[in-house]
mmCIF file of C-alpha atoms in Angstrom:
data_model
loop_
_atom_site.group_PDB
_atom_site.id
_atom_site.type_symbol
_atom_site.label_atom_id
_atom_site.label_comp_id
_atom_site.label_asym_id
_atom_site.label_seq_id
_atom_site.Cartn_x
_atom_site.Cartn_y
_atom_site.Cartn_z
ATOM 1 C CA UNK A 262 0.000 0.000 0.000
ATOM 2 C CA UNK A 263 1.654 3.284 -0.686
ATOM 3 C CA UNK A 264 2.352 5.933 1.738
ATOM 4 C CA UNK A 265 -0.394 8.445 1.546
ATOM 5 C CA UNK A 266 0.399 12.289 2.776
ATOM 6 C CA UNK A 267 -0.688 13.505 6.017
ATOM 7 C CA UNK A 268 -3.847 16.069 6.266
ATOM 8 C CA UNK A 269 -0.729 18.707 6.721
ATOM 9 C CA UNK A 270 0.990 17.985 4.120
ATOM 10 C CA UNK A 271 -2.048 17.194 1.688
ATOM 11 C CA UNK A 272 -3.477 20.511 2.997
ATOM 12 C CA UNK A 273 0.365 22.222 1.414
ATOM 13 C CA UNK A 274 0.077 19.883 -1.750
ATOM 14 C CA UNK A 275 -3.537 21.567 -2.245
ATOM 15 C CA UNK A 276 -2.715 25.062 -1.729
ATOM 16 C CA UNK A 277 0.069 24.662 -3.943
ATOM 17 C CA UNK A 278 -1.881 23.617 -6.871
ATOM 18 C CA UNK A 279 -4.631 26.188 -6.169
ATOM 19 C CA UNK A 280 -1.729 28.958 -6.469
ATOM 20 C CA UNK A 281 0.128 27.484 -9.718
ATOM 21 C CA UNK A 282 -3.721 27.089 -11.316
ATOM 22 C CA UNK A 283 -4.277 30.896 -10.232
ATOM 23 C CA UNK A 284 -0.581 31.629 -12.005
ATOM 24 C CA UNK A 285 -1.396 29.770 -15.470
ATOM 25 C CA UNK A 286 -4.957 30.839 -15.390
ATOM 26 C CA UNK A 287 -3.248 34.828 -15.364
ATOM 27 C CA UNK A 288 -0.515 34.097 -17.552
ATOM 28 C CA UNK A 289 -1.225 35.753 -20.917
ATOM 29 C CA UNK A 290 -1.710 33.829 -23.732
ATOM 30 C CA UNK A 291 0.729 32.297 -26.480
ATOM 31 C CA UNK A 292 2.858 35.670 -27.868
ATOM 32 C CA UNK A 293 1.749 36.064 -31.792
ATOM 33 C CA UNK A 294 4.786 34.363 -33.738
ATOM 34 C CA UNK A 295 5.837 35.534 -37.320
ATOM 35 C CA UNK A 296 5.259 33.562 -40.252
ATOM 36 C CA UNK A 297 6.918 33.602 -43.951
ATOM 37 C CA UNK A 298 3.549 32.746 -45.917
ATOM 38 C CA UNK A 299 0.087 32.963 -45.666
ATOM 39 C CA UNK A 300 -0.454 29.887 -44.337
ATOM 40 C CA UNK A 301 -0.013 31.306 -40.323
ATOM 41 C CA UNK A 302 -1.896 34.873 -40.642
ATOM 42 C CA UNK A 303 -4.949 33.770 -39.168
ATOM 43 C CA UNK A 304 -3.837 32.238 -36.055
ATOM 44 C CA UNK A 305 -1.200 34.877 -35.671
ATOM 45 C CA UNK A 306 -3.657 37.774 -36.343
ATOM 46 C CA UNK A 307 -6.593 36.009 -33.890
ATOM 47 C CA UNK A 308 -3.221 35.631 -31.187
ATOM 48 C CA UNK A 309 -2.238 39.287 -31.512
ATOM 49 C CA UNK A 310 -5.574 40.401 -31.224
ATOM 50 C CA UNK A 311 -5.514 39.077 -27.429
ATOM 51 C CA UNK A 312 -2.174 40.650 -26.895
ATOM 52 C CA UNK A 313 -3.384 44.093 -28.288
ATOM 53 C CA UNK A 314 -6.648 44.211 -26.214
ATOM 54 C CA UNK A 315 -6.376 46.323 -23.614
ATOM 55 C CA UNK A 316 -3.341 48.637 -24.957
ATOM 56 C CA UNK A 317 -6.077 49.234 -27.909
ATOM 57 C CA UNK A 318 -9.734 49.872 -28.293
ATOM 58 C CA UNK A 319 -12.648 47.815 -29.213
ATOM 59 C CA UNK A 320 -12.422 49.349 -33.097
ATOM 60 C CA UNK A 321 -8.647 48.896 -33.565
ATOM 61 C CA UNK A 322 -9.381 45.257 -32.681
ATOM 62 C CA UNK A 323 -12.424 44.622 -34.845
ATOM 63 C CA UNK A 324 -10.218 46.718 -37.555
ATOM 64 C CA UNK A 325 -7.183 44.382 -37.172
ATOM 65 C CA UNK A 326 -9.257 41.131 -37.239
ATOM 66 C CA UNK A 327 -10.935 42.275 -40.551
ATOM 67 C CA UNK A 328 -7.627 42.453 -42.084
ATOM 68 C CA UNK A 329 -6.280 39.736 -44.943
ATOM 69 C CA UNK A 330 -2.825 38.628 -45.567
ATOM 70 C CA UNK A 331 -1.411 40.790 -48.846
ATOM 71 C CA UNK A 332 0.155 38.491 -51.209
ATOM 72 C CA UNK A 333 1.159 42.184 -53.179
ATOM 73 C CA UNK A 334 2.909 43.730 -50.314
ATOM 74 C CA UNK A 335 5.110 41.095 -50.020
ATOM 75 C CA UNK A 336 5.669 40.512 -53.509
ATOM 76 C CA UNK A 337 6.881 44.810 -53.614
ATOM 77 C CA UNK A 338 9.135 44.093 -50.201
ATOM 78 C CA UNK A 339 11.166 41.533 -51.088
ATOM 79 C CA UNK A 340 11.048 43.537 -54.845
ATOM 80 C CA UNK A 341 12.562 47.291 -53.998
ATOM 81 C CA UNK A 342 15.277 46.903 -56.833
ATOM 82 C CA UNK A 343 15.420 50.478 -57.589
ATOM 83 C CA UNK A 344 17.365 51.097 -54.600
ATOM 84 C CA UNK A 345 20.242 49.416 -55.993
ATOM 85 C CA UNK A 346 20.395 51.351 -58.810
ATOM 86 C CA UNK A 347 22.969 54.032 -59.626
ATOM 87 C CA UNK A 348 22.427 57.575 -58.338
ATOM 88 C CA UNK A 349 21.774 58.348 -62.151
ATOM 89 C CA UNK A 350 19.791 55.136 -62.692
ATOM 90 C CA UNK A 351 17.635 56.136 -59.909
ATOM 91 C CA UNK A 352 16.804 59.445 -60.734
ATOM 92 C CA UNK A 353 16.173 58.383 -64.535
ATOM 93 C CA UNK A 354 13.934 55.269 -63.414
ATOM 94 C CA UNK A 355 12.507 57.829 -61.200
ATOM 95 C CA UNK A 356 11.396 60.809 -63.482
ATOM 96 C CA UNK A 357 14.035 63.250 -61.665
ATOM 97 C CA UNK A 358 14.151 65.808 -63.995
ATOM 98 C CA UNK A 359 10.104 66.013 -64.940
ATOM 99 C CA UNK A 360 9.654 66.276 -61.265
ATOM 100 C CA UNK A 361 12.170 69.055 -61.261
ATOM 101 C CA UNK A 362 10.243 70.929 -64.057
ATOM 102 C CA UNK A 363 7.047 70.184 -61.998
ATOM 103 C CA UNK A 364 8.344 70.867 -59.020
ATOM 104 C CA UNK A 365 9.003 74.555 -59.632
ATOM 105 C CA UNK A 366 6.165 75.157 -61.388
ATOM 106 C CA UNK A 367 4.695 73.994 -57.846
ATOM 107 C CA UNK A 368 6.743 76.362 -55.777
ATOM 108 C CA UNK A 369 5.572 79.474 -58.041
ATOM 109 C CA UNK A 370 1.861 78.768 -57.906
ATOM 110 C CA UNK A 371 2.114 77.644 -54.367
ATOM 111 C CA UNK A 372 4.446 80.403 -52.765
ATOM 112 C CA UNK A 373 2.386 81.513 -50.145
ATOM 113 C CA UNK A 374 1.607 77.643 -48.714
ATOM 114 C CA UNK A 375 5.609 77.093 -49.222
ATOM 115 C CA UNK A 376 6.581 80.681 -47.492
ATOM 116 C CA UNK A 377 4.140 79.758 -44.774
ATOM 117 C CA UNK A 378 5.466 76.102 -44.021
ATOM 118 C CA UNK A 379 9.229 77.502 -44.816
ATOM 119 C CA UNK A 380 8.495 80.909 -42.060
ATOM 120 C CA UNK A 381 7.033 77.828 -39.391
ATOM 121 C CA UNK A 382 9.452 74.738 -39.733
ATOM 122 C CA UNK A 383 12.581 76.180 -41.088
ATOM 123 C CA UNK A 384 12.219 74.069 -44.309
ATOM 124 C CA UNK A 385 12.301 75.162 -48.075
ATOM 125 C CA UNK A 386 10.283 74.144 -50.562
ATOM 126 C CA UNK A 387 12.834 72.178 -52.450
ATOM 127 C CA UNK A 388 12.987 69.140 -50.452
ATOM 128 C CA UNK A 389 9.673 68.767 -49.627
ATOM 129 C CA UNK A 390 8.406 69.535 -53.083
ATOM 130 C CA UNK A 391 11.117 66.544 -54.573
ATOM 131 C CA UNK A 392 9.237 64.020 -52.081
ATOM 132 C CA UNK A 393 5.927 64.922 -53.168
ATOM 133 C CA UNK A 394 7.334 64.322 -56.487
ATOM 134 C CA UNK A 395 8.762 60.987 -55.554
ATOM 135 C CA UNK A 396 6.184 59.344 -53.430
ATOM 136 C CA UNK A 397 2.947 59.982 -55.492
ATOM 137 C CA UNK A 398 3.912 62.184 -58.624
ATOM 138 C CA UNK A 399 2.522 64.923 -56.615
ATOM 139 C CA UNK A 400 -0.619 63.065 -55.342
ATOM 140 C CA UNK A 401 -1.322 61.414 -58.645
ATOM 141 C CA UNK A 402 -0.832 57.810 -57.370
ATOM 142 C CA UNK A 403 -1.487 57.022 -54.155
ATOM 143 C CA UNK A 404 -1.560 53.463 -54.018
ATOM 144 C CA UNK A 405 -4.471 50.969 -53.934
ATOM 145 C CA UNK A 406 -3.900 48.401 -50.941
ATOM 146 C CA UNK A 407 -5.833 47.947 -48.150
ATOM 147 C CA UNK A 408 -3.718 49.875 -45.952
ATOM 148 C CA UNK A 409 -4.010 48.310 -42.270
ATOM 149 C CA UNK A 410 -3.705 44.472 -43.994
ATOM 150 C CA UNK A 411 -0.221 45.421 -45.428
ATOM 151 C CA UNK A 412 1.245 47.149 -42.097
ATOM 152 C CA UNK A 413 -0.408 43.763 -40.643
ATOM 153 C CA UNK A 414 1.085 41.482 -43.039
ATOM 154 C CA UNK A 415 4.590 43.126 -42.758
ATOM 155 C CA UNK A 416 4.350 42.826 -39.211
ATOM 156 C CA UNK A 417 3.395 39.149 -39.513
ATOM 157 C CA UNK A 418 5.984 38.595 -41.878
ATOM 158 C CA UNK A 419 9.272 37.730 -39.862
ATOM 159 C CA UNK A 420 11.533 39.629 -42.067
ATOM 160 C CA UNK A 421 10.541 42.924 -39.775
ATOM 161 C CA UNK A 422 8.493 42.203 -37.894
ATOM 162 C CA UNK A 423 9.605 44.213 -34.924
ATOM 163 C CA UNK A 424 9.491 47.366 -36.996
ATOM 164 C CA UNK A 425 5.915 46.921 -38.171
ATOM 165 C CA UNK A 426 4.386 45.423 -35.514
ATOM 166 C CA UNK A 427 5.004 49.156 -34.019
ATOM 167 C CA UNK A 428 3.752 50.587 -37.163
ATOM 168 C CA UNK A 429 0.411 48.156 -36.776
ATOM 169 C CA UNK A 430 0.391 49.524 -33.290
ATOM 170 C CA UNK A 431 0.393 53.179 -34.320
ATOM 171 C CA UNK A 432 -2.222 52.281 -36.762
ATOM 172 C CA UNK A 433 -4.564 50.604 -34.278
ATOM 173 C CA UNK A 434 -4.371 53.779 -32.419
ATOM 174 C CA UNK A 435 -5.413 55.830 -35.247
ATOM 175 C CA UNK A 436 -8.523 54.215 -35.684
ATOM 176 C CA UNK A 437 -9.511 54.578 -32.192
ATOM 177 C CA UNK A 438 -8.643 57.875 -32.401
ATOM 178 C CA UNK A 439 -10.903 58.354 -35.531
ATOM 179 C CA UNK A 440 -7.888 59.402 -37.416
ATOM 180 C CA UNK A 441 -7.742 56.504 -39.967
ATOM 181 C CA UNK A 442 -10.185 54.688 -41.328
ATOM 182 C CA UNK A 443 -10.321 51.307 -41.358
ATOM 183 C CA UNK A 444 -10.774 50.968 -45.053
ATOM 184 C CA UNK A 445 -7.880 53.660 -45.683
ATOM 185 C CA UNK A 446 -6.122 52.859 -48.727
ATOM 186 C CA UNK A 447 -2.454 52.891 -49.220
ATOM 187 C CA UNK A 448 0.944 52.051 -50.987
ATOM 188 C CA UNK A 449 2.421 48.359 -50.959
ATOM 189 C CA UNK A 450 4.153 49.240 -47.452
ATOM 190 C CA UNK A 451 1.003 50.814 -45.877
ATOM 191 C CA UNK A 452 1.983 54.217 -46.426
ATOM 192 C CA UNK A 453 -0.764 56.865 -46.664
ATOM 193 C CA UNK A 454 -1.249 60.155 -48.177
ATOM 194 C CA UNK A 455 0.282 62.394 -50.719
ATOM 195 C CA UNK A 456 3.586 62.018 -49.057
ATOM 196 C CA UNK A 457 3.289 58.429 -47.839
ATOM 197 C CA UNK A 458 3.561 58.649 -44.144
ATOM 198 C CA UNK A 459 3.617 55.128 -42.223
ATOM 199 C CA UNK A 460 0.612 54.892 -39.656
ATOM 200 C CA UNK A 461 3.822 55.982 -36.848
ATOM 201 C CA UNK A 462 4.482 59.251 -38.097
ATOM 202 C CA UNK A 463 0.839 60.103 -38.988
ATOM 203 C CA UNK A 464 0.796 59.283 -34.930
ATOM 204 C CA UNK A 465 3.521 61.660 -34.444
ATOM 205 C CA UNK A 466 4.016 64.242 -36.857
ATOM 206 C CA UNK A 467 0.342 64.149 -39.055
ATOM 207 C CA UNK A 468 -0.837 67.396 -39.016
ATOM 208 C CA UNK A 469 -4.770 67.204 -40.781
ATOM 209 C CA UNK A 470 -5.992 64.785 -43.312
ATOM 210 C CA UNK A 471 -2.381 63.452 -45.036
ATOM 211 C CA UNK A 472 -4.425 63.398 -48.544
ATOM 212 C CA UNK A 473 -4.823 67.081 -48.953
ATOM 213 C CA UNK A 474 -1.672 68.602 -50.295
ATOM 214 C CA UNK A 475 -1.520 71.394 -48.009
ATOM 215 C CA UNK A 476 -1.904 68.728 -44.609
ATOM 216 C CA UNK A 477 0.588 66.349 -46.325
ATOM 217 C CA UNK A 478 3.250 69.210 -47.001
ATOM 218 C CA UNK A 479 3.193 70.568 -43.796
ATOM 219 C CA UNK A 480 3.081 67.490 -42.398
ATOM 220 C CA UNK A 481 6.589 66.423 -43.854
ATOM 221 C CA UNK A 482 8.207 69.262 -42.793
ATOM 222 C CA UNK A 483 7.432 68.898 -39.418
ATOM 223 C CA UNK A 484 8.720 65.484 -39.574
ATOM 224 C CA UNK A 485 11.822 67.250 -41.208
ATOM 225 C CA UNK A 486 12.021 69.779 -38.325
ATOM 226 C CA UNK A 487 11.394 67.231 -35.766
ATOM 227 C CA UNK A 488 14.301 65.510 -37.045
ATOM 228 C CA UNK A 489 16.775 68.269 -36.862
ATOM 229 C CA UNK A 490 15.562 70.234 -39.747
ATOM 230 C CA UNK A 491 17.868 73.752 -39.348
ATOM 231 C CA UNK A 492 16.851 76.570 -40.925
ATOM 232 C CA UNK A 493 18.976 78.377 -43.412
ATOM 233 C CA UNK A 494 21.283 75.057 -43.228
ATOM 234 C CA UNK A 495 22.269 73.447 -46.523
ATOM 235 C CA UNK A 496 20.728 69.761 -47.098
ATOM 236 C CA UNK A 497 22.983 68.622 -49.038
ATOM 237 C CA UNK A 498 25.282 65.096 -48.034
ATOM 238 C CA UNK A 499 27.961 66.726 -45.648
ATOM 239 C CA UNK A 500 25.712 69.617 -44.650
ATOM 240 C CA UNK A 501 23.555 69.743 -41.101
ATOM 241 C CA UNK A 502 20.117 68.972 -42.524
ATOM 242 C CA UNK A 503 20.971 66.141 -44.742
ATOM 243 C CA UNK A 504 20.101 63.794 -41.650
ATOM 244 C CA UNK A 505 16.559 64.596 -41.739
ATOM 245 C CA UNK A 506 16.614 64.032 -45.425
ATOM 246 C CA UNK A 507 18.302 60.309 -44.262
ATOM 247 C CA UNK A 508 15.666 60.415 -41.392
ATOM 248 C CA UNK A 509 13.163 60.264 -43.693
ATOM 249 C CA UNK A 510 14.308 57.363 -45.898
ATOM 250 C CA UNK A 511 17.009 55.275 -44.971
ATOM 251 C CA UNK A 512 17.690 54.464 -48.552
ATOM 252 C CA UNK A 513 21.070 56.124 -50.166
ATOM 253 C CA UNK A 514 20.048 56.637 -53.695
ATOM 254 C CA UNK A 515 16.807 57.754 -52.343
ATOM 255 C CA UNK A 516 18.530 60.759 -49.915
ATOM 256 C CA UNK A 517 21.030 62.118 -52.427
ATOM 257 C CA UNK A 518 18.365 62.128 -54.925
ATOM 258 C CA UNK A 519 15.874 64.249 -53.126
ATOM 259 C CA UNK A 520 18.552 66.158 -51.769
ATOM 260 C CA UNK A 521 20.307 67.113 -55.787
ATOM 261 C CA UNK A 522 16.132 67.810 -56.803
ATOM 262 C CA UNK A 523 15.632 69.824 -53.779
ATOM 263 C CA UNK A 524 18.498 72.040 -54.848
ATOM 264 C CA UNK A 525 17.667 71.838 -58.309
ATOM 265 C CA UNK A 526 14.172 73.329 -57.327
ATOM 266 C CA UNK A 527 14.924 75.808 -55.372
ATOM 267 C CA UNK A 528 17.355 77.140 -57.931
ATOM 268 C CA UNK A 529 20.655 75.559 -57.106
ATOM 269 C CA UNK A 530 21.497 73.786 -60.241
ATOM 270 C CA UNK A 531 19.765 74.489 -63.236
#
């Protein structure tokens, strides 16, 4: 017969299990792992809907659980050859000089919006006038994808997953706030507006609604000042304001490129 506990020590043996049954019952549930295919999405998206409740509202989560994974967005992620290209490449690829020719025209029939952002943030119209140019042609394409499924799919996605799951938090956020809609549409990346801010610096730096020209302009240049924007500093590579440029996009080819059309339109180099 085997040796049965005492009432003392059963009585320890059964408060022990009532406090390691109170611990698992409060333990949080199974972290949301990232995935490399579709496959995963819906378990990960119904897992990191428990994690997010409670750091986000009832609308972020219904938002977030009526997102799909985006074949596309992955597809344009792992695809971002142009980067690789040579300086020239990349502004040719990239329409440099028609957004040049544009871009002026923009800065005369524009002054007083430009001279009021430039008097306010420190920031000339050059620079901010080349990214409009870059990111949507000047608001003529503003990308088609659902925008909260691709920050959710990137921050599924294991490659960086880290760096969007902040941007899906941002974006969660936003809708509670009534400052994105869930249906927002957006670039491959999730980027919204006429300059393509990611749902993070719409958080922090979105001044209005980022699909009017005026909201989106200003907009960027606060981002540029809150960077370390200087006014009357050149932002060229070398010069003190070429880090906000960098801040901005931490592609190479990308920086010089707004930074030789920024000059360019603002009557550096002809």
């Amino acid at each position: 017969m085997k040796n049965l506990p005492t009432s003392r020590a059963a009585a320890k043996l059964l408060a022990a299990a009532l406090v390691f049954g109170a611990l698992a019952a409060a333990a949080p549930a199974q972290a949301a792992r990232c995935g490399n295919g579709a496959g995963g999405f819906e378990s990960w998206k119904q897992a990191f809907a428990e994690e997010a409740r409670g750091r986000v509202g009832a609308s972020g989560v219904d938002a977030l659980m009526d997102t799909h994974y985006n074949s596309a967005t992955i597809g344009a992620d792992r695809g971002q050859k142009s980067f690789h290209l040579s300086l020239e490449a990349f502004m040719t690829k990239r329409g440099a000089s028609a957004i040049v020719a544009r871009g002026r025209q923009l800065k005369r029939s524009q002054a007083a919006l430009f001279s009021s952002i430039q008097s306010r943030y420190g920031v000339p119209p050059g620079p901010l006038l080349a990214i409009w140019g870059m990111e949507t042609g000047f608001g003529a394409v503003h990308g088609n994808q659902h925008a909260l499924s691709a920050v959710a799919t990137l921050a599924y996605d294991c490659r960086r997953s880290e760096y969007f799951t902040d941007q899906l938090y941002a974006a969660l956020e936003l809708i509670d706030n009534g400052r994105l809609s869930p249906s927002a549409r957006g670039s491959m990346h999730g980027e919204i507006g006429q300059t393509q801010f990611l749902p993070k610096n719409i958080l922090q730096y979105g001044v209005g609604n980022l699909d009017n020209a005026s909201a989106a302009l200003t907009s960027t240049a606060n981002f540029l000042h809150a960077h370390g924007w200087r006014a009357g500093a050149g932002y060229q590579p070398g010069e003190p304001n070429f880090a906000a440029i960098q801040a901005w996009n931490a592609a190479s080819v990308y920086e010089r490129a707004i930074a030789i059309m920024g000059r360019q339109i603002d009557g550096g180099d002809e």
